[in-house]
Amino acid sequence: MSHNREYWVLHVDLDQFIAAVEVLRHPELAGKPLIVGGRGDPTERAVVSTASYEAREFGVGSGMPLRIAARKAPDAVILPVDAEAYTAASAQVMATLRTQPDATVQVLGWDEAFLGVQTDDPEAYARRVQAAVLERTGLHCSIGIGDTLVRAKVATGFGKPRGVFRLTAENWLEIMGDRPTVDLWGVGSRISARLAAHGIATVAELATADPAVLATEFGPKMGPWYGLLGRGEGERVVDDTPWVARGHSRETTFQQDLTEPAQVEAAVRGLTAKVLEDVAAEGRPVIGLTLKVRYAPFITKTMQRKIAETRDPAVVEAAALGLAGRIEPGRPIRLLGLRAEMPMPEKAREGHTPTRSGW
DNA sequence: TCTGGGGTCCTAGGACCC
DNA sequence: TCTGGGGTCCTAGGACCC
């Protein structure tokens, strides 16, 4: 075929994934403001999972309380989150990606994945991926092309919607250099503020920042990592090693704050049962627990406890109730979360990916 | 009218040991 | 009276991502 096949990282990201899946099922909603969140009831405590482009024009965005979203876009259709439907659509998308020639697929979530491919024309390859996904699933996606995972991931944003964009060592600073550090994958509002306090506001400034300053401010791992991020460097090879969950957790936000110890105890028992279902489905034991408590209005505390490896539900429940015994009495509770930690197989972890969200 | 639910990884500080 | 230096394990909390 060709004489010049190189290795490229492609980052595939579905456009408006959740809203798009809903429109596939409800074609009459096409072109209308659409909000998906919670149980679809804007009077409940819940947030927006996805807003269609039409809804975004009203200032609605994901993460926004559903109540506020409904007020901003009063004519929007509000649908409940249907995780099963999105999981099914996602599986179709990922299966399509895996059929691409010589592609290594690293799934990042419902609606995105890295592809490692060998090609002399990554743009043409990306266009074929888009066509295949559209044909098989009816969904549109954008694709970022890069020589590192970070650059491919960031490139996708410039391709949206339905486009393809390439970011490499060659054009990274030209495109990203003047942008704020918060535009980087893995830099949020807190980190960008701490960087700014050191006079580091842009990607270019981060790229050339004094490593000693970064290490002092952020520690021996994160300091060097942020420096790499500023340069767009990092992992260059897509890793399709099957993902193994470190743990499972369940959270509940109560529509009415809990005030009675008996209510808390019942809630902890319920969470324990759900978490143990997820753990048991994998056939692995539990080695630790974290109880998260959100007191009204918004103060979160966590309590952790290591436990001897066990598969006995009664032991786990007793440990969870033991943690719950440390909850401050008399304060209204808005949210409870329980996480069970599971033992991990021995494996060397090389490199650092900011998030390896599960699948 | 306040802020979901599921994850990952890192850091700091105390306890404890030699 | 003063109080090393290295290591591990554990808990609490922070930050980020989809």
mmCIF file with all atom_site columns, C-alpha atoms in Angstrom, chain A residues 229-341:
data_model
loop_
_atom_site.group_PDB
_atom_site.id
_atom_site.type_symbol
_atom_site.label_atom_id
_atom_site.label_alt_id
_atom_site.label_comp_id
_atom_site.label_asym_id
_atom_site.label_entity_id
_atom_site.label_seq_id
_atom_site.pdbx_PDB_ins_code
_atom_site.Cartn_x
_atom_site.Cartn_y
_atom_site.Cartn_z
_atom_site.occupancy
_atom_site.B_iso_or_equiv
_atom_site.pdbx_formal_charge
_atom_site.auth_seq_id
_atom_site.auth_comp_id
_atom_site.auth_asym_id
_atom_site.auth_atom_id
_atom_site.pdbx_PDB_model_num
ATOM 1   C CA . LEU A 1 229 ? 0.932   18.929  30.014 1.00 0.00 ? 229 LEU A CA 1
ATOM 2   C CA . GLY A 1 230 ? 1.926   22.465  29.076 1.00 0.00 ? 230 GLY A CA 1
ATOM 3   C CA . ARG A 1 231 ? 4.109   21.032  26.336 1.00 0.00 ? 231 ARG A CA 1
ATOM 4   C CA . GLY A 1 232 ? 1.445   18.584  25.192 1.00 0.00 ? 232 GLY A CA 1
ATOM 5   C CA . GLU A 1 233 ? 3.787   15.737  26.003 1.00 0.00 ? 233 GLU A CA 1
ATOM 6   C CA . GLY A 1 234 ? 3.083   12.490  27.811 1.00 0.00 ? 234 GLY A CA 1
ATOM 7   C CA . GLU A 1 235 ? 1.891   9.057   26.759 1.00 0.00 ? 235 GLU A CA 1
ATOM 8   C CA . ARG A 1 236 ? 2.257   8.424   23.025 1.00 0.00 ? 236 ARG A CA 1
ATOM 9   C CA . VAL A 1 237 ? 0.834   4.919   22.747 1.00 0.00 ? 237 VAL A CA 1
ATOM 10  C CA . VAL A 1 238 ? -2.777  3.877   23.146 1.00 0.00 ? 238 VAL A CA 1
ATOM 11  C CA . ASP A 1 239 ? -3.136  1.193   25.816 1.00 0.00 ? 239 ASP A CA 1
ATOM 12  C CA . ASP A 1 240 ? -5.952  -1.317  25.405 1.00 0.00 ? 240 ASP A CA 1
ATOM 13  C CA . THR A 1 241 ? -5.174  -3.278  28.573 1.00 0.00 ? 241 THR A CA 1
ATOM 14  C CA . PRO A 1 242 ? -8.534  -4.336  29.995 1.00 0.00 ? 242 PRO A CA 1
ATOM 15  C CA . TRP A 1 243 ? -9.591  -1.964  32.704 1.00 0.00 ? 243 TRP A CA 1
ATOM 16  C CA . VAL A 1 244 ? -9.934  -3.260  36.254 1.00 0.00 ? 244 VAL A CA 1
ATOM 17  C CA . ALA A 1 245 ? -12.017 -1.257  38.711 1.00 0.00 ? 245 ALA A CA 1
ATOM 18  C CA . ARG A 1 246 ? -10.223 -0.176  41.884 1.00 0.00 ? 246 ARG A CA 1
ATOM 19  C CA . GLY A 1 247 ? -13.513 -0.053  43.688 1.00 0.00 ? 247 GLY A CA 1
ATOM 20  C CA . HIS A 1 248 ? -17.196 0.632   43.427 1.00 0.00 ? 248 HIS A CA 1
ATOM 21  C CA . SER A 1 249 ? -19.289 3.320   45.006 1.00 0.00 ? 249 SER A CA 1
ATOM 22  C CA . ARG A 1 250 ? -22.876 4.411   45.305 1.00 0.00 ? 250 ARG A CA 1
ATOM 23  C CA . GLU A 1 251 ? -24.191 7.814   46.222 1.00 0.00 ? 251 GLU A CA 1
ATOM 24  C CA . THR A 1 252 ? -27.613 9.120   47.065 1.00 0.00 ? 252 THR A CA 1
ATOM 25  C CA . THR A 1 253 ? -28.783 12.681  47.270 1.00 0.00 ? 253 THR A CA 1
ATOM 26  C CA . PHE A 1 254 ? -31.852 12.851  49.451 1.00 0.00 ? 254 PHE A CA 1
ATOM 27  C CA . GLN A 1 255 ? -34.772 14.898  48.228 1.00 0.00 ? 255 GLN A CA 1
ATOM 28  C CA . GLN A 1 256 ? -35.342 15.791  51.876 1.00 0.00 ? 256 GLN A CA 1
ATOM 29  C CA . ASP A 1 257 ? -32.348 16.067  54.181 1.00 0.00 ? 257 ASP A CA 1
ATOM 30  C CA . LEU A 1 258 ? -31.996 13.240  56.689 1.00 0.00 ? 258 LEU A CA 1
ATOM 31  C CA . THR A 1 259 ? -32.190 14.291  60.318 1.00 0.00 ? 259 THR A CA 1
ATOM 32  C CA . GLU A 1 260 ? -32.770 11.082  62.273 1.00 0.00 ? 260 GLU A CA 1
ATOM 33  C CA . PRO A 1 261 ? -30.035 8.552   63.091 1.00 0.00 ? 261 PRO A CA 1
ATOM 34  C CA . ALA A 1 262 ? -32.426 5.751   62.165 1.00 0.00 ? 262 ALA A CA 1
ATOM 35  C CA . GLN A 1 263 ? -32.811 7.234   58.689 1.00 0.00 ? 263 GLN A CA 1
ATOM 36  C CA . VAL A 1 264 ? -29.035 7.400   58.301 1.00 0.00 ? 264 VAL A CA 1
ATOM 37  C CA . GLU A 1 265 ? -28.637 3.802   59.405 1.00 0.00 ? 265 GLU A CA 1
ATOM 38  C CA . ALA A 1 266 ? -31.244 2.613   56.938 1.00 0.00 ? 266 ALA A CA 1
ATOM 39  C CA . ALA A 1 267 ? -29.589 4.581   54.160 1.00 0.00 ? 267 ALA A CA 1
ATOM 40  C CA . VAL A 1 268 ? -26.161 3.133   54.951 1.00 0.00 ? 268 VAL A CA 1
ATOM 41  C CA . ARG A 1 269 ? -27.588 -0.389  54.899 1.00 0.00 ? 269 ARG A CA 1
ATOM 42  C CA . GLY A 1 270 ? -29.175 0.293   51.531 1.00 0.00 ? 270 GLY A CA 1
ATOM 43  C CA . LEU A 1 271 ? -25.960 1.712   50.064 1.00 0.00 ? 271 LEU A CA 1
ATOM 44  C CA . THR A 1 272 ? -23.961 -1.219  51.393 1.00 0.00 ? 272 THR A CA 1
ATOM 45  C CA . ALA A 1 273 ? -26.285 -3.658  49.674 1.00 0.00 ? 273 ALA A CA 1
ATOM 46  C CA . LYS A 1 274 ? -25.979 -1.844  46.333 1.00 0.00 ? 274 LYS A CA 1
ATOM 47  C CA . VAL A 1 275 ? -22.219 -1.506  46.512 1.00 0.00 ? 275 VAL A CA 1
ATOM 48  C CA . LEU A 1 276 ? -21.881 -5.178  47.387 1.00 0.00 ? 276 LEU A CA 1
ATOM 49  C CA . GLU A 1 277 ? -23.960 -6.114  44.344 1.00 0.00 ? 277 GLU A CA 1
ATOM 50  C CA . ASP A 1 278 ? -21.452 -4.346  42.118 1.00 0.00 ? 278 ASP A CA 1
ATOM 51  C CA . VAL A 1 279 ? -18.479 -5.863  43.925 1.00 0.00 ? 279 VAL A CA 1
ATOM 52  C CA . ALA A 1 280 ? -19.960 -9.353  43.924 1.00 0.00 ? 280 ALA A CA 1
ATOM 53  C CA . ALA A 1 281 ? -20.629 -9.131  40.202 1.00 0.00 ? 281 ALA A CA 1
ATOM 54  C CA . GLU A 1 282 ? -16.856 -9.131  39.758 1.00 0.00 ? 282 GLU A CA 1
ATOM 55  C CA . GLY A 1 283 ? -16.244 -11.873 42.286 1.00 0.00 ? 283 GLY A CA 1
ATOM 56  C CA . ARG A 1 284 ? -13.688 -9.843  44.203 1.00 0.00 ? 284 ARG A CA 1
ATOM 57  C CA . PRO A 1 285 ? -13.468 -9.217  47.962 1.00 0.00 ? 285 PRO A CA 1
ATOM 58  C CA . VAL A 1 286 ? -13.540 -5.896  49.806 1.00 0.00 ? 286 VAL A CA 1
ATOM 59  C CA . ILE A 1 287 ? -10.491 -4.449  51.560 1.00 0.00 ? 287 ILE A CA 1
ATOM 60  C CA . GLY A 1 288 ? -11.604 -0.946  52.494 1.00 0.00 ? 288 GLY A CA 1
ATOM 61  C CA . LEU A 1 289 ? -14.519 1.419   52.824 1.00 0.00 ? 289 LEU A CA 1
ATOM 62  C CA . THR A 1 290 ? -15.052 5.141   52.422 1.00 0.00 ? 290 THR A CA 1
ATOM 63  C CA . LEU A 1 291 ? -18.160 6.844   53.711 1.00 0.00 ? 291 LEU A CA 1
ATOM 64  C CA . LYS A 1 292 ? -18.891 10.252  52.246 1.00 0.00 ? 292 LYS A CA 1
ATOM 65  C CA . VAL A 1 293 ? -21.275 12.589  54.049 1.00 0.00 ? 293 VAL A CA 1
ATOM 66  C CA . ARG A 1 294 ? -22.590 15.834  52.658 1.00 0.00 ? 294 ARG A CA 1
ATOM 67  C CA . TYR A 1 295 ? -24.112 17.905  55.407 1.00 0.00 ? 295 TYR A CA 1
ATOM 68  C CA . ALA A 1 296 ? -26.557 20.546  54.286 1.00 0.00 ? 296 ALA A CA 1
ATOM 69  C CA . PRO A 1 297 ? -25.889 22.799  52.584 1.00 0.00 ? 297 PRO A CA 1
ATOM 70  C CA . PHE A 1 298 ? -22.599 21.749  51.009 1.00 0.00 ? 298 PHE A CA 1
ATOM 71  C CA . ILE A 1 299 ? -19.918 20.531  53.379 1.00 0.00 ? 299 ILE A CA 1
ATOM 72  C CA . THR A 1 300 ? -18.515 17.147  52.479 1.00 0.00 ? 300 THR A CA 1
ATOM 73  C CA . LYS A 1 301 ? -16.588 14.909  54.843 1.00 0.00 ? 301 LYS A CA 1
ATOM 74  C CA . THR A 1 302 ? -15.098 11.517  54.154 1.00 0.00 ? 302 THR A CA 1
ATOM 75  C CA . MET A 1 303 ? -14.299 8.750   56.555 1.00 0.00 ? 303 MET A CA 1
ATOM 76  C CA . GLN A 1 304 ? -12.191 5.774   55.605 1.00 0.00 ? 304 GLN A CA 1
ATOM 77  C CA . ARG A 1 305 ? -11.402 2.462   57.063 1.00 0.00 ? 305 ARG A CA 1
ATOM 78  C CA . LYS A 1 306 ? -9.195  -0.354  55.910 1.00 0.00 ? 306 LYS A CA 1
ATOM 79  C CA . ILE A 1 307 ? -10.663 -3.759  56.657 1.00 0.00 ? 307 ILE A CA 1
ATOM 80  C CA . ALA A 1 308 ? -9.387  -7.286  56.520 1.00 0.00 ? 308 ALA A CA 1
ATOM 81  C CA . GLU A 1 309 ? -10.158 -8.798  53.129 1.00 0.00 ? 309 GLU A CA 1
ATOM 82  C CA . THR A 1 310 ? -13.686 -10.146 53.224 1.00 0.00 ? 310 THR A CA 1
ATOM 83  C CA . ARG A 1 311 ? -16.544 -11.383 51.101 1.00 0.00 ? 311 ARG A CA 1
ATOM 84  C CA . ASP A 1 312 ? -18.974 -11.486 53.991 1.00 0.00 ? 312 ASP A CA 1
ATOM 85  C CA . PRO A 1 313 ? -21.785 -8.930  53.500 1.00 0.00 ? 313 PRO A CA 1
ATOM 86  C CA . ALA A 1 314 ? -22.404 -8.805  57.255 1.00 0.00 ? 314 ALA A CA 1
ATOM 87  C CA . VAL A 1 315 ? -18.793 -7.828  57.929 1.00 0.00 ? 315 VAL A CA 1
ATOM 88  C CA . VAL A 1 316 ? -18.906 -5.074  55.321 1.00 0.00 ? 316 VAL A CA 1
ATOM 89  C CA . GLU A 1 317 ? -22.204 -3.766  56.641 1.00 0.00 ? 317 GLU A CA 1
ATOM 90  C CA . ALA A 1 318 ? -20.895 -3.727  60.201 1.00 0.00 ? 318 ALA A CA 1
ATOM 91  C CA . ALA A 1 319 ? -17.829 -1.761  59.071 1.00 0.00 ? 319 ALA A CA 1
ATOM 92  C CA . ALA A 1 320 ? -20.026 0.690   57.157 1.00 0.00 ? 320 ALA A CA 1
ATOM 93  C CA . LEU A 1 321 ? -22.251 1.217   60.167 1.00 0.00 ? 321 LEU A CA 1
ATOM 94  C CA . GLY A 1 322 ? -19.145 1.698   62.282 1.00 0.00 ? 322 GLY A CA 1
ATOM 95  C CA . LEU A 1 323 ? -18.058 4.543   60.017 1.00 0.00 ? 323 LEU A CA 1
ATOM 96  C CA . ALA A 1 324 ? -21.579 5.972   60.101 1.00 0.00 ? 324 ALA A CA 1
ATOM 97  C CA . GLY A 1 325 ? -21.297 6.082   63.877 1.00 0.00 ? 325 GLY A CA 1
ATOM 98  C CA . ARG A 1 326 ? -18.752 8.875   63.433 1.00 0.00 ? 326 ARG A CA 1
ATOM 99  C CA . ILE A 1 327 ? -21.241 11.135  61.629 1.00 0.00 ? 327 ILE A CA 1
ATOM 100 C CA . GLU A 1 328 ? -21.798 14.376  63.497 1.00 0.00 ? 328 GLU A CA 1
ATOM 101 C CA . PRO A 1 329 ? -25.095 14.046  65.321 1.00 0.00 ? 329 PRO A CA 1
ATOM 102 C CA . GLY A 1 330 ? -27.858 16.548  64.793 1.00 0.00 ? 330 GLY A CA 1
ATOM 103 C CA . ARG A 1 331 ? -26.748 17.951  61.450 1.00 0.00 ? 331 ARG A CA 1
ATOM 104 C CA . PRO A 1 332 ? -29.053 17.549  58.446 1.00 0.00 ? 332 PRO A CA 1
ATOM 105 C CA . ILE A 1 333 ? -27.536 15.233  55.847 1.00 0.00 ? 333 ILE A CA 1
ATOM 106 C CA . ARG A 1 334 ? -28.056 15.799  52.145 1.00 0.00 ? 334 ARG A CA 1
ATOM 107 C CA . LEU A 1 335 ? -25.963 13.061  50.609 1.00 0.00 ? 335 LEU A CA 1
ATOM 108 C CA . LEU A 1 336 ? -24.423 9.767   51.587 1.00 0.00 ? 336 LEU A CA 1
ATOM 109 C CA . GLY A 1 337 ? -21.896 7.859   49.527 1.00 0.00 ? 337 GLY A CA 1
ATOM 110 C CA . LEU A 1 338 ? -20.238 4.532   50.158 1.00 0.00 ? 338 LEU A CA 1
ATOM 111 C CA . ARG A 1 339 ? -17.223 3.246   48.298 1.00 0.00 ? 339 ARG A CA 1
ATOM 112 C CA . ALA A 1 340 ? -15.785 -0.235  48.570 1.00 0.00 ? 340 ALA A CA 1
ATOM 113 C CA . GLU A 1 341 ? -12.125 -0.723  47.751 1.00 0.00 ? 341 GLU A CA 1
#
